[in-house]
């Protein structure tokens, strides 16, 4: 069973193991309230791992706040035995409706929070907590962070993460990380401009501690955010240098380079082999950098035009892969299988499954990027 750790006088953390699509790292859940209180506010619900509910059964949850709706943070609503009348709060995004979020968590009190909203928890022992909602888009449009005023710490969701690729880090202790800039940022973002603005905004807060949605506690918060900004800038410069060095290069090749060589390698040669499982996620971020460089007039496209509807070209979509199946057929089968996995896991427990399955085809943050690898890039 996952273990609950008291981090501060007001904050306890539960890190549940990876479970489900795109879940490579543990998901953090945070209980807010005085140590003596049996009633707590819950920030994020995890990925739906079955260890979640037993670890929280000693508490009554009186409010749930989602930092965003990606599965690693919201799928735990299925696994938690929370009173259906418990308020559920999140920032409203384009695809949200009251019904689909209620269906996911079986909650009847859905509240859409706004930037600047303040949530106050009054405790009998005087150890009160004041949480301010900060809209922090970039990773997703509905991302929020929460600022705990009394302890000057930030619950960042996925706006800031301390997993090994986000940005690159060197672990120094079991509970904290120290950032470096030797490798590329693996921050998964859907809007590069928003993400840049979010980092500046969070830096201005000067957080002492960052409590991320995934990974260890970040004890040097301001330095870590400043490093994330440096990594973001250096990633863009590295991509531009690669394009300037090669006659034409595509997003996949750039991604392989970054995964193998990082941001401080001496060679500009492109690796000839696939560099690993993180390719798909980092490739989406690379494409965002390419679109931004294009907007600035520093690179241009060759080979093909932008495809506004999908991440692969028609030629790729109809190309036959394992077993003679087309990419499209495989893609649909994988999507269906993922949905069945979640349903069967809950149905095996006799639970009613009415969850909405948001954005589980490719990683949600990159779903909109219609830029196939048939597109090559050259310097202007």
mmCIF file of C-alpha atoms in Angstrom:
data_model
loop_
_atom_site.group_PDB
_atom_site.id
_atom_site.type_symbol
_atom_site.label_atom_id
_atom_site.label_comp_id
_atom_site.label_asym_id
_atom_site.label_seq_id
_atom_site.Cartn_x
_atom_site.Cartn_y
_atom_site.Cartn_z
ATOM 1 C CA UNK A 1 0.000 0.000 0.000
ATOM 2 C CA UNK A 2 1.241 3.488 -0.810
ATOM 3 C CA UNK A 3 2.523 5.337 2.263
ATOM 4 C CA UNK A 4 1.305 8.743 3.392
ATOM 5 C CA UNK A 5 4.092 11.178 4.384
ATOM 6 C CA UNK A 6 3.600 14.344 6.436
ATOM 7 C CA UNK A 7 5.738 16.956 4.679
ATOM 8 C CA UNK A 8 4.859 20.105 6.615
ATOM 9 C CA UNK A 9 2.462 21.032 9.453
ATOM 10 C CA UNK A 10 -0.283 21.477 6.831
ATOM 11 C CA UNK A 11 0.664 19.122 3.980
ATOM 12 C CA UNK A 12 0.774 15.327 3.658
ATOM 13 C CA UNK A 13 1.670 13.555 0.415
ATOM 14 C CA UNK A 14 0.639 10.220 -1.041
ATOM 15 C CA UNK A 15 2.667 9.045 -4.043
ATOM 16 C CA UNK A 16 0.798 6.278 -5.871
ATOM 17 C CA UNK A 17 2.637 3.994 -8.335
ATOM 18 C CA UNK A 18 2.340 4.433 -12.118
ATOM 19 C CA UNK A 19 -0.896 3.025 -13.555
ATOM 20 C CA UNK A 20 -2.596 3.463 -16.903
ATOM 21 C CA UNK A 21 -1.763 5.254 -20.165
ATOM 22 C CA UNK A 22 1.175 7.705 -20.109
ATOM 23 C CA UNK A 23 1.841 6.946 -16.479
ATOM 24 C CA UNK A 24 5.614 6.535 -16.247
ATOM 25 C CA UNK A 25 6.067 8.149 -12.842
ATOM 26 C CA UNK A 26 4.257 8.085 -9.524
ATOM 27 C CA UNK A 27 1.366 10.528 -9.176
ATOM 28 C CA UNK A 28 1.302 12.781 -6.114
ATOM 29 C CA UNK A 29 -1.826 13.450 -4.075
ATOM 30 C CA UNK A 30 -1.717 16.123 -1.383
ATOM 31 C CA UNK A 31 -3.868 16.330 1.731
ATOM 32 C CA UNK A 32 -4.201 19.840 3.139
ATOM 33 C CA UNK A 33 -5.146 20.510 6.741
ATOM 34 C CA UNK A 34 -3.870 20.491 10.305
ATOM 35 C CA UNK A 35 -2.146 17.286 11.414
ATOM 36 C CA UNK A 36 -4.778 16.873 14.116
ATOM 37 C CA UNK A 37 -7.679 17.162 11.667
ATOM 38 C CA UNK A 38 -9.487 14.107 10.314
ATOM 39 C CA UNK A 39 -11.125 16.184 7.588
ATOM 40 C CA UNK A 40 -8.832 17.276 4.748
ATOM 41 C CA UNK A 41 -8.858 18.981 1.353
ATOM 42 C CA UNK A 42 -7.384 16.823 -1.424
ATOM 43 C CA UNK A 43 -5.281 18.214 -4.297
ATOM 44 C CA UNK A 44 -5.401 15.791 -7.256
ATOM 45 C CA UNK A 45 -6.649 12.225 -7.095
ATOM 46 C CA UNK A 46 -3.865 10.285 -8.811
ATOM 47 C CA UNK A 47 -4.065 7.841 -11.695
ATOM 48 C CA UNK A 48 -6.611 5.364 -10.379
ATOM 49 C CA UNK A 49 -4.122 2.933 -8.821
ATOM 50 C CA UNK A 50 -5.875 0.591 -6.393
ATOM 51 C CA UNK A 51 -3.521 1.596 -3.555
ATOM 52 C CA UNK A 52 -5.088 5.048 -3.442
ATOM 53 C CA UNK A 53 -8.289 4.493 -1.497
ATOM 54 C CA UNK A 54 -6.950 2.363 1.413
ATOM 55 C CA UNK A 55 -4.243 4.949 2.093
ATOM 56 C CA UNK A 56 -6.810 7.721 2.515
ATOM 57 C CA UNK A 57 -9.554 5.856 4.378
ATOM 58 C CA UNK A 58 -8.558 7.396 7.729
ATOM 59 C CA UNK A 59 -9.642 10.841 6.464
ATOM 60 C CA UNK A 60 -12.871 12.481 5.401
ATOM 61 C CA UNK A 61 -12.308 14.435 2.196
ATOM 62 C CA UNK A 62 -14.370 17.639 2.238
ATOM 63 C CA UNK A 63 -13.122 19.171 -1.038
ATOM 64 C CA UNK A 64 -11.227 17.891 -4.097
ATOM 65 C CA UNK A 65 -9.237 20.241 -6.338
ATOM 66 C CA UNK A 66 -7.791 19.035 -9.649
ATOM 67 C CA UNK A 67 -4.715 20.838 -10.973
ATOM 68 C CA UNK A 68 -5.891 19.679 -14.421
ATOM 69 C CA UNK A 69 -7.926 16.890 -15.993
ATOM 70 C CA UNK A 70 -5.202 14.624 -17.394
ATOM 71 C CA UNK A 71 -5.616 11.013 -16.300
ATOM 72 C CA UNK A 72 -2.630 10.939 -13.943
ATOM 73 C CA UNK A 73 -4.400 13.530 -11.796
ATOM 74 C CA UNK A 74 -8.105 12.843 -12.253
ATOM 75 C CA UNK A 75 -8.538 9.110 -12.890
ATOM 76 C CA UNK A 76 -8.243 8.483 -9.151
ATOM 77 C CA UNK A 77 -11.773 9.809 -8.803
ATOM 78 C CA UNK A 78 -12.810 6.316 -9.845
ATOM 79 C CA UNK A 79 -10.813 4.667 -7.076
ATOM 80 C CA UNK A 80 -11.643 6.979 -4.179
ATOM 81 C CA UNK A 81 -14.668 6.324 -2.028
ATOM 82 C CA UNK A 82 -15.608 9.970 -1.630
ATOM 83 C CA UNK A 83 -19.092 11.155 -0.704
ATOM 84 C CA UNK A 84 -20.861 12.092 -3.984
ATOM 85 C CA UNK A 85 -21.817 15.458 -2.514
ATOM 86 C CA UNK A 86 -18.161 16.434 -1.954
ATOM 87 C CA UNK A 87 -17.263 19.598 -3.918
ATOM 88 C CA UNK A 88 -14.983 18.986 -6.919
ATOM 89 C CA UNK A 89 -13.123 22.039 -8.252
ATOM 90 C CA UNK A 90 -11.086 22.628 -11.392
ATOM 91 C CA UNK A 91 -10.383 25.337 -13.929
ATOM 92 C CA UNK A 92 -12.856 25.206 -16.794
ATOM 93 C CA UNK A 93 -11.390 24.191 -20.137
ATOM 94 C CA UNK A 94 -12.929 24.098 -23.576
ATOM 95 C CA UNK A 95 -13.977 20.455 -23.389
ATOM 96 C CA UNK A 96 -15.438 20.555 -19.901
ATOM 97 C CA UNK A 97 -19.069 20.249 -19.028
ATOM 98 C CA UNK A 98 -20.631 19.786 -15.641
ATOM 99 C CA UNK A 99 -21.989 16.372 -16.639
ATOM 100 C CA UNK A 100 -18.803 14.716 -17.904
ATOM 101 C CA UNK A 101 -16.750 15.727 -14.859
ATOM 102 C CA UNK A 102 -19.513 14.586 -12.516
ATOM 103 C CA UNK A 103 -19.677 11.285 -14.389
ATOM 104 C CA UNK A 104 -15.967 10.761 -13.930
ATOM 105 C CA UNK A 105 -16.032 11.226 -10.196
ATOM 106 C CA UNK A 106 -19.700 10.594 -9.421
ATOM 107 C CA UNK A 107 -19.737 13.947 -7.628
ATOM 108 C CA UNK A 108 -22.731 16.247 -7.664
ATOM 109 C CA UNK A 109 -21.078 19.537 -6.682
ATOM 110 C CA UNK A 110 -18.797 20.684 -9.502
ATOM 111 C CA UNK A 111 -17.174 24.079 -9.154
ATOM 112 C CA UNK A 112 -15.098 25.848 -11.803
ATOM 113 C CA UNK A 113 -12.444 27.970 -10.103
ATOM 114 C CA UNK A 114 -10.938 31.165 -11.523
ATOM 115 C CA UNK A 115 -7.498 32.723 -11.360
ATOM 116 C CA UNK A 116 -7.140 34.557 -8.051
ATOM 117 C CA UNK A 117 -9.765 32.550 -6.170
ATOM 118 C CA UNK A 118 -8.864 31.975 -2.520
ATOM 119 C CA UNK A 119 -9.814 28.883 -0.511
ATOM 120 C CA UNK A 120 -9.465 29.122 3.269
ATOM 121 C CA UNK A 121 -9.393 26.109 5.595
ATOM 122 C CA UNK A 122 -10.175 26.995 9.213
ATOM 123 C CA UNK A 123 -8.942 24.530 11.823
ATOM 124 C CA UNK A 124 -9.873 24.115 15.492
ATOM 125 C CA UNK A 125 -6.220 24.232 16.549
ATOM 126 C CA UNK A 126 -5.575 27.462 14.637
ATOM 127 C CA UNK A 127 -3.337 25.863 11.972
ATOM 128 C CA UNK A 128 -5.338 27.411 9.139
ATOM 129 C CA UNK A 129 -4.461 27.111 5.435
ATOM 130 C CA UNK A 130 -4.966 29.685 2.674
ATOM 131 C CA UNK A 131 -4.772 28.447 -0.922
ATOM 132 C CA UNK A 132 -4.731 30.863 -3.862
ATOM 133 C CA UNK A 133 -5.635 29.573 -7.333
ATOM 134 C CA UNK A 134 -3.150 30.538 -10.065
ATOM 135 C CA UNK A 135 -4.009 29.754 -13.682
ATOM 136 C CA UNK A 136 -0.816 28.248 -15.121
ATOM 137 C CA UNK A 137 -1.542 27.160 -18.729
ATOM 138 C CA UNK A 138 1.101 25.688 -20.975
ATOM 139 C CA UNK A 139 1.073 22.027 -20.039
ATOM 140 C CA UNK A 140 -2.681 22.153 -20.590
ATOM 141 C CA UNK A 141 -5.218 24.927 -20.938
ATOM 142 C CA UNK A 142 -6.946 24.010 -17.673
ATOM 143 C CA UNK A 143 -3.786 23.771 -15.561
ATOM 144 C CA UNK A 144 -3.714 25.551 -12.230
ATOM 145 C CA UNK A 145 -1.203 25.803 -9.428
ATOM 146 C CA UNK A 146 -2.082 26.466 -5.808
ATOM 147 C CA UNK A 147 -0.118 28.814 -3.551
ATOM 148 C CA UNK A 148 -0.132 27.921 0.148
ATOM 149 C CA UNK A 149 0.322 31.321 1.731
ATOM 150 C CA UNK A 150 1.243 30.240 5.245
ATOM 151 C CA UNK A 151 4.160 28.073 4.093
ATOM 152 C CA UNK A 152 5.194 29.884 0.892
ATOM 153 C CA UNK A 153 5.005 26.668 -1.080
ATOM 154 C CA UNK A 154 3.527 25.920 -4.486
ATOM 155 C CA UNK A 155 1.449 22.949 -5.601
ATOM 156 C CA UNK A 156 2.414 23.045 -9.262
ATOM 157 C CA UNK A 157 0.518 20.163 -10.879
ATOM 158 C CA UNK A 158 2.399 19.550 -14.132
ATOM 159 C CA UNK A 159 3.365 23.197 -14.646
ATOM 160 C CA UNK A 160 6.556 22.181 -12.829
ATOM 161 C CA UNK A 161 7.674 18.581 -12.399
ATOM 162 C CA UNK A 162 10.723 16.943 -10.832
ATOM 163 C CA UNK A 163 10.585 13.707 -12.791
ATOM 164 C CA UNK A 164 13.962 12.877 -14.370
ATOM 165 C CA UNK A 165 13.161 14.529 -17.682
ATOM 166 C CA UNK A 166 11.337 17.674 -16.529
ATOM 167 C CA UNK A 167 13.574 19.612 -16.816
ATOM 168 C CA UNK A 168 16.638 17.395 -16.606
ATOM 169 C CA UNK A 169 17.652 16.846 -13.036
ATOM 170 C CA UNK A 170 20.229 15.146 -10.925
ATOM 171 C CA UNK A 171 18.736 13.619 -7.798
ATOM 172 C CA UNK A 172 20.696 14.565 -4.693
ATOM 173 C CA UNK A 173 18.560 13.043 -1.931
ATOM 174 C CA UNK A 174 15.525 10.831 -1.635
ATOM 175 C CA UNK A 175 13.234 13.834 -1.218
ATOM 176 C CA UNK A 176 14.664 16.606 -3.398
ATOM 177 C CA UNK A 177 16.321 17.268 -6.726
ATOM 178 C CA UNK A 178 18.857 19.720 -8.057
ATOM 179 C CA UNK A 179 18.379 20.932 -11.634
ATOM 180 C CA UNK A 180 21.019 20.837 -14.350
ATOM 181 C CA UNK A 181 20.982 21.914 -17.988
ATOM 182 C CA UNK A 182 22.953 19.016 -19.458
ATOM 183 C CA UNK A 183 19.874 17.371 -20.994
ATOM 184 C CA UNK A 184 16.754 18.632 -22.756
ATOM 185 C CA UNK A 185 13.655 19.645 -20.902
ATOM 186 C CA UNK A 186 11.103 16.880 -21.046
ATOM 187 C CA UNK A 187 8.342 19.221 -19.953
ATOM 188 C CA UNK A 188 5.221 18.148 -21.777
ATOM 189 C CA UNK A 189 3.462 21.255 -23.043
ATOM 190 C CA UNK A 190 0.637 22.052 -25.416
ATOM 191 C CA UNK A 191 1.318 25.792 -25.752
ATOM 192 C CA UNK A 192 4.894 27.062 -25.721
ATOM 193 C CA UNK A 193 3.997 30.733 -25.344
ATOM 194 C CA UNK A 194 1.674 30.040 -22.399
ATOM 195 C CA UNK A 195 4.278 27.829 -20.756
ATOM 196 C CA UNK A 196 6.937 30.556 -21.038
ATOM 197 C CA UNK A 197 4.566 33.060 -19.423
ATOM 198 C CA UNK A 198 3.679 30.581 -16.681
ATOM 199 C CA UNK A 199 7.338 30.031 -15.754
ATOM 200 C CA UNK A 200 7.871 33.786 -15.447
ATOM 201 C CA UNK A 201 4.777 34.122 -13.311
ATOM 202 C CA UNK A 202 5.764 31.300 -10.975
ATOM 203 C CA UNK A 203 9.288 32.697 -10.695
ATOM 204 C CA UNK A 204 7.866 36.022 -9.514
ATOM 205 C CA UNK A 205 6.245 34.202 -6.572
ATOM 206 C CA UNK A 206 9.650 33.094 -5.318
ATOM 207 C CA UNK A 207 8.417 29.751 -3.962
ATOM 208 C CA UNK A 208 10.490 28.224 -1.183
ATOM 209 C CA UNK A 209 9.207 24.714 -1.895
ATOM 210 C CA UNK A 210 7.478 23.242 -4.968
ATOM 211 C CA UNK A 211 5.213 20.232 -4.548
ATOM 212 C CA UNK A 212 4.815 18.818 -8.087
ATOM 213 C CA UNK A 213 2.223 16.498 -9.582
ATOM 214 C CA UNK A 214 4.936 13.910 -10.272
ATOM 215 C CA UNK A 215 8.336 13.377 -8.714
ATOM 216 C CA UNK A 216 10.045 14.475 -5.542
ATOM 217 C CA UNK A 217 9.647 17.631 -3.501
ATOM 218 C CA UNK A 218 11.656 20.506 -4.962
ATOM 219 C CA UNK A 219 13.366 22.305 -2.080
ATOM 220 C CA UNK A 220 15.094 24.984 -4.152
ATOM 221 C CA UNK A 221 11.947 26.226 -5.870
ATOM 222 C CA UNK A 222 13.083 29.541 -7.372
ATOM 223 C CA UNK A 223 16.366 28.107 -8.657
ATOM 224 C CA UNK A 224 14.503 25.192 -10.192
ATOM 225 C CA UNK A 225 12.079 27.455 -12.075
ATOM 226 C CA UNK A 226 14.962 29.620 -13.305
ATOM 227 C CA UNK A 227 16.684 26.471 -14.567
ATOM 228 C CA UNK A 228 13.497 25.386 -16.338
ATOM 229 C CA UNK A 229 13.488 28.750 -18.149
ATOM 230 C CA UNK A 230 17.141 28.269 -19.099
ATOM 231 C CA UNK A 231 16.462 24.751 -20.366
ATOM 232 C CA UNK A 232 13.530 26.006 -22.446
ATOM 233 C CA UNK A 233 15.675 28.680 -24.092
ATOM 234 C CA UNK A 234 18.611 26.339 -24.623
ATOM 235 C CA UNK A 235 16.382 23.662 -26.164
ATOM 236 C CA UNK A 236 15.178 26.181 -28.760
ATOM 237 C CA UNK A 237 18.745 27.286 -29.522
ATOM 238 C CA UNK A 238 19.929 23.685 -29.853
ATOM 239 C CA UNK A 239 17.108 22.880 -32.290
ATOM 240 C CA UNK A 240 17.960 25.955 -34.379
ATOM 241 C CA UNK A 241 21.671 25.037 -34.400
ATOM 242 C CA UNK A 242 20.843 21.521 -35.628
ATOM 243 C CA UNK A 243 18.659 22.885 -38.424
ATOM 244 C CA UNK A 244 21.350 25.363 -39.463
ATOM 245 C CA UNK A 245 23.925 22.558 -39.561
ATOM 246 C CA UNK A 246 21.849 20.130 -41.639
ATOM 247 C CA UNK A 247 20.362 20.774 -45.072
ATOM 248 C CA UNK A 248 16.973 19.465 -43.909
ATOM 249 C CA UNK A 249 15.902 17.684 -40.752
ATOM 250 C CA UNK A 250 12.577 16.553 -39.267
ATOM 251 C CA UNK A 251 11.128 16.549 -35.748
ATOM 252 C CA UNK A 252 11.815 12.850 -35.197
ATOM 253 C CA UNK A 253 15.525 13.286 -35.987
ATOM 254 C CA UNK A 254 15.777 16.293 -33.694
ATOM 255 C CA UNK A 255 14.089 14.331 -30.915
ATOM 256 C CA UNK A 256 16.549 11.443 -31.290
ATOM 257 C CA UNK A 257 19.423 13.890 -31.067
ATOM 258 C CA UNK A 258 18.113 15.487 -27.877
ATOM 259 C CA UNK A 259 17.414 12.151 -26.192
ATOM 260 C CA UNK A 260 20.920 10.856 -26.964
ATOM 261 C CA UNK A 261 23.049 14.002 -26.747
ATOM 262 C CA UNK A 262 21.130 16.450 -24.583
ATOM 263 C CA UNK A 263 21.823 20.172 -24.834
ATOM 264 C CA UNK A 264 25.562 20.327 -24.270
ATOM 265 C CA UNK A 265 27.004 17.692 -26.610
ATOM 266 C CA UNK A 266 29.933 18.468 -28.905
ATOM 267 C CA UNK A 267 28.567 16.555 -31.894
ATOM 268 C CA UNK A 268 25.766 17.663 -34.205
ATOM 269 C CA UNK A 269 25.412 14.224 -35.797
ATOM 270 C CA UNK A 270 21.942 12.672 -35.773
ATOM 271 C CA UNK A 271 21.755 9.226 -34.065
ATOM 272 C CA UNK A 272 20.870 6.397 -36.431
ATOM 273 C CA UNK A 273 18.817 4.399 -33.917
ATOM 274 C CA UNK A 274 15.634 5.030 -31.990
ATOM 275 C CA UNK A 275 16.661 6.534 -28.668
ATOM 276 C CA UNK A 276 13.911 5.243 -26.451
ATOM 277 C CA UNK A 277 10.378 5.175 -25.140
ATOM 278 C CA UNK A 278 10.186 8.884 -24.362
ATOM 279 C CA UNK A 279 10.395 9.739 -28.064
ATOM 280 C CA UNK A 280 6.671 10.391 -28.609
ATOM 281 C CA UNK A 281 6.298 12.817 -25.720
ATOM 282 C CA UNK A 282 9.455 14.843 -26.328
ATOM 283 C CA UNK A 283 8.743 14.930 -30.071
ATOM 284 C CA UNK A 284 5.559 16.888 -29.453
ATOM 285 C CA UNK A 285 7.500 19.502 -27.501
ATOM 286 C CA UNK A 286 10.082 19.665 -30.298
ATOM 287 C CA UNK A 287 7.276 20.370 -32.768
ATOM 288 C CA UNK A 288 6.100 23.270 -30.614
ATOM 289 C CA UNK A 289 9.598 24.747 -30.722
ATOM 290 C CA UNK A 290 9.661 24.308 -34.505
ATOM 291 C CA UNK A 291 6.360 26.138 -34.891
ATOM 292 C CA UNK A 292 7.650 28.980 -32.712
ATOM 293 C CA UNK A 293 10.917 29.230 -34.676
ATOM 294 C CA UNK A 294 8.866 29.282 -37.874
ATOM 295 C CA UNK A 295 6.723 32.099 -36.504
ATOM 296 C CA UNK A 296 9.894 34.074 -35.737
ATOM 297 C CA UNK A 297 11.065 33.620 -39.333
ATOM 298 C CA UNK A 298 14.145 31.568 -38.416
ATOM 299 C CA UNK A 299 13.198 28.249 -40.070
ATOM 300 C CA UNK A 300 10.978 27.152 -42.937
ATOM 301 C CA UNK A 301 9.365 23.923 -44.119
ATOM 302 C CA UNK A 302 10.471 21.652 -46.886
ATOM 303 C CA UNK A 303 9.059 18.345 -48.234
ATOM 304 C CA UNK A 304 5.424 18.815 -47.227
ATOM 305 C CA UNK A 305 2.773 21.235 -46.058
ATOM 306 C CA UNK A 306 1.343 21.371 -42.565
ATOM 307 C CA UNK A 307 -1.309 18.770 -41.889
ATOM 308 C CA UNK A 308 -3.978 20.397 -39.712
ATOM 309 C CA UNK A 309 -5.839 17.244 -38.767
ATOM 310 C CA UNK A 310 -3.412 14.580 -37.625
ATOM 311 C CA UNK A 311 0.066 13.807 -36.351
ATOM 312 C CA UNK A 312 0.873 11.496 -39.258
ATOM 313 C CA UNK A 313 0.638 11.883 -43.005
ATOM 314 C CA UNK A 314 -1.846 9.924 -45.126
ATOM 315 C CA UNK A 315 1.052 7.840 -46.411
ATOM 316 C CA UNK A 316 2.055 6.946 -42.854
ATOM 317 C CA UNK A 317 -1.535 6.343 -41.809
ATOM 318 C CA UNK A 318 -2.037 3.717 -44.527
ATOM 319 C CA UNK A 319 1.402 2.164 -44.164
ATOM 320 C CA UNK A 320 1.239 -1.444 -43.018
ATOM 321 C CA UNK A 321 2.937 -2.449 -39.806
ATOM 322 C CA UNK A 322 2.931 -5.557 -37.577
ATOM 323 C CA UNK A 323 0.684 -8.331 -38.845
ATOM 324 C CA UNK A 324 0.013 -6.427 -42.056
ATOM 325 C CA UNK A 325 -2.268 -3.979 -40.225
ATOM 326 C CA UNK A 326 -2.355 -0.318 -41.172
ATOM 327 C CA UNK A 327 -1.210 2.360 -38.739
ATOM 328 C CA UNK A 328 -4.791 3.568 -38.476
ATOM 329 C CA UNK A 329 -6.087 0.122 -37.521
ATOM 330 C CA UNK A 330 -3.359 -0.362 -34.907
ATOM 331 C CA UNK A 331 -4.012 3.095 -33.510
ATOM 332 C CA UNK A 332 -7.730 2.421 -33.065
ATOM 333 C CA UNK A 333 -7.053 -0.968 -31.474
ATOM 334 C CA UNK A 334 -4.624 0.521 -28.947
ATOM 335 C CA UNK A 335 -7.111 3.267 -28.039
ATOM 336 C CA UNK A 336 -9.891 0.707 -27.554
ATOM 337 C CA UNK A 337 -7.635 -1.556 -25.499
ATOM 338 C CA UNK A 338 -6.675 1.286 -23.148
ATOM 339 C CA UNK A 339 -10.297 2.107 -22.535
ATOM 340 C CA UNK A 340 -11.145 -1.541 -21.860
ATOM 341 C CA UNK A 341 -8.220 -1.825 -19.432
ATOM 342 C CA UNK A 342 -9.608 0.962 -17.289
ATOM 343 C CA UNK A 343 -13.177 -0.323 -17.479
ATOM 344 C CA UNK A 344 -12.287 -3.937 -16.733
ATOM 345 C CA UNK A 345 -10.163 -2.959 -13.749
ATOM 346 C CA UNK A 346 -13.094 -1.187 -12.155
ATOM 347 C CA UNK A 347 -15.742 -3.667 -13.259
ATOM 348 C CA UNK A 348 -13.725 -6.450 -11.632
ATOM 349 C CA UNK A 349 -14.345 -4.617 -8.353
ATOM 350 C CA UNK A 350 -18.048 -4.446 -9.064
ATOM 351 C CA UNK A 351 -17.947 -0.680 -9.572
ATOM 352 C CA UNK A 352 -20.136 1.228 -11.999
ATOM 353 C CA UNK A 353 -17.951 2.765 -14.692
ATOM 354 C CA UNK A 354 -19.263 6.005 -16.144
ATOM 355 C CA UNK A 355 -15.931 7.810 -16.539
ATOM 356 C CA UNK A 356 -15.310 10.052 -19.481
ATOM 357 C CA UNK A 357 -12.118 9.086 -21.336
ATOM 358 C CA UNK A 358 -10.416 12.368 -22.125
ATOM 359 C CA UNK A 359 -7.600 12.624 -24.648
ATOM 360 C CA UNK A 360 -6.097 9.128 -24.389
ATOM 361 C CA UNK A 361 -5.230 8.580 -28.072
ATOM 362 C CA UNK A 362 -1.840 10.291 -28.153
ATOM 363 C CA UNK A 363 -0.622 12.138 -25.114
ATOM 364 C CA UNK A 364 -3.303 14.745 -24.416
ATOM 365 C CA UNK A 365 -1.048 17.767 -24.455
ATOM 366 C CA UNK A 366 0.068 17.036 -28.008
ATOM 367 C CA UNK A 367 -3.221 15.926 -29.493
ATOM 368 C CA UNK A 368 -3.757 19.124 -31.468
ATOM 369 C CA UNK A 369 -0.347 19.277 -33.172
ATOM 370 C CA UNK A 370 -1.028 18.387 -36.803
ATOM 371 C CA UNK A 371 2.565 18.227 -37.962
ATOM 372 C CA UNK A 372 3.747 14.979 -39.495
ATOM 373 C CA UNK A 373 7.336 13.821 -39.783
ATOM 374 C CA UNK A 374 7.029 14.176 -43.544
ATOM 375 C CA UNK A 375 7.714 17.849 -42.838
ATOM 376 C CA UNK A 376 11.405 18.754 -42.958
ATOM 377 C CA UNK A 377 12.949 21.985 -41.722
ATOM 378 C CA UNK A 378 15.731 24.184 -42.997
ATOM 379 C CA UNK A 379 17.167 27.470 -41.781
ATOM 380 C CA UNK A 380 16.044 30.738 -43.369
#
